[in-house]
Amino acid sequence: SFAPTNYHLHHTTIKQKRQQQLQTSLTIRGGGDSMSSSSLSSVLGPAADAVGSALVSGTPLRAVGGMWAVSSLVIVPLTFIRQGYSFSVGYGFSVAAMALTLLSSFDISLSTLTSSTPAILTATTVIYGLRLALFLLLREFSVDSKRKQIKSFDKTPRLKRTPLALSVSLLYAFMCSPALFALRGAVEAGSVLEKIQLVSTSVAAFGMLLESVADQHKYEAKRKSKETEDKFVGPSSWSYKLVRHPNYLGEILFWVGLFGAGSVSFGKSIVAWLCGSLGLAAILSIMLGSSGRLDTKQQEKYGGQPKYEEWKDAAKYSVIPFFK
């Protein structure tokens, strides 16, 4: 991670580069569209610069506000398209957008990426969000029941979906805030805190991998089965032998790892602790609640079927090993 002695110097350099880039963008003119390009740049340039400055050197509250702004830019339009996108495709894309914005705002280069644990954590978050969003899109367009399910959520007029979209965007900003504070606050090289940050980042990466494999495993099993049949087809092997919902376990591990890696940089910031803790508590509640509802649904649908009962007896735990 960044050495503490170079931390403020690094932030100053980032601000100088951003100002130079903004000035360059505002002076570029081209052809007959120069007037419209100038007007667009004069609006978007300062807005992007304000968000970047808030993330890098603003107060913790302003920084989280910047994350919320980025998340909202993704969630609001997607929620207008499909209300269900607010907690599916929009979830993944907003997480990726916030992480990409952090990498850009903190001027993370390839050399920094390979030598900075917070940078690796943030890059992992980009991959996590993109993978999840693309997987959910693939599932929606290739599984008829999922497409109908997403469409069924469109019960509210588009403009009235705005409060939901903004609320969900704020939740995602809270969930991703540990990555923000990990980049803002360096930990001492070789310290226990740095080791905690490295281990937590590894947990997040492992969780992302577990969720990816489990999602694909379940997708393949369900895609090959006939959706109209109430017959249990699995999956019941690999990670599904450990717990009944390893994809949820992977998601929990990712967010716990992200929180652990960022929390070592929270210091005495009430905003950092409050936002990070609320985000983690919310996703844990959502995952545990979802797994419980899915257990009930599967029992109602497959209960009594030999293959299902055999798998359920083998995979004793719902989502967290040793916790029923």
PDB file of C-alpha atoms in Angstrom, residues 5 15 17 40 69 78-79 92 94 98 103 130 135 137 142 170 175 247 249 260 270 289:
ATOM      1  CA  THR A   5       4.853   9.758   4.146  1.00  0.00           C
ATOM      2  CA  LYS A  15      -5.472  16.738  -8.138  1.00  0.00           C
ATOM      3  CA  LYS A  17      -3.315  15.793 -13.091  1.00  0.00           C
ATOM      4  CA  LEU A  40     -21.133  19.369 -22.899  1.00  0.00           C
ATOM      5  CA  ALA A  69     -23.667  10.001  -7.227  1.00  0.00           C
ATOM      6  CA  LEU A  78     -31.594   1.052 -15.426  1.00  0.00           C
ATOM      7  CA  THR A  79     -34.490   1.131 -12.961  1.00  0.00           C
ATOM      8  CA  GLY A  92     -23.456  -5.411 -10.577  1.00  0.00           C
ATOM      9  CA  SER A  94     -23.119   0.121 -10.172  1.00  0.00           C
ATOM     10  CA  MET A  98     -17.953   2.916  -8.445  1.00  0.00           C
ATOM     11  CA  LEU A 103      -9.283   3.572  -9.836  1.00  0.00           C
ATOM     12  CA  LEU A 130     -18.929  -6.713 -14.174  1.00  0.00           C
ATOM     13  CA  PHE A 135     -24.067 -13.172 -15.764  1.00  0.00           C
ATOM     14  CA  LEU A 137     -28.048 -10.440 -18.208  1.00  0.00           C
ATOM     15  CA  SER A 142     -31.474 -17.319 -21.900  1.00  0.00           C
ATOM     16  CA  LEU A 170     -27.117   4.694  -1.450  1.00  0.00           C
ATOM     17  CA  MET A 175     -21.374  -1.443   0.632  1.00  0.00           C
ATOM     18  CA  ASN A 247     -23.179 -18.726  -4.543  1.00  0.00           C
ATOM     19  CA  LEU A 249     -21.672 -17.921   0.546  1.00  0.00           C
ATOM     20  CA  GLY A 260     -12.191  -6.223   6.465  1.00  0.00           C
ATOM     21  CA  ILE A 270     -17.543   7.812  12.331  1.00  0.00           C
ATOM     22  CA  GLY A 289     -32.946 -13.967   4.231  1.00  0.00           C
TER      23      GLY A 289
END
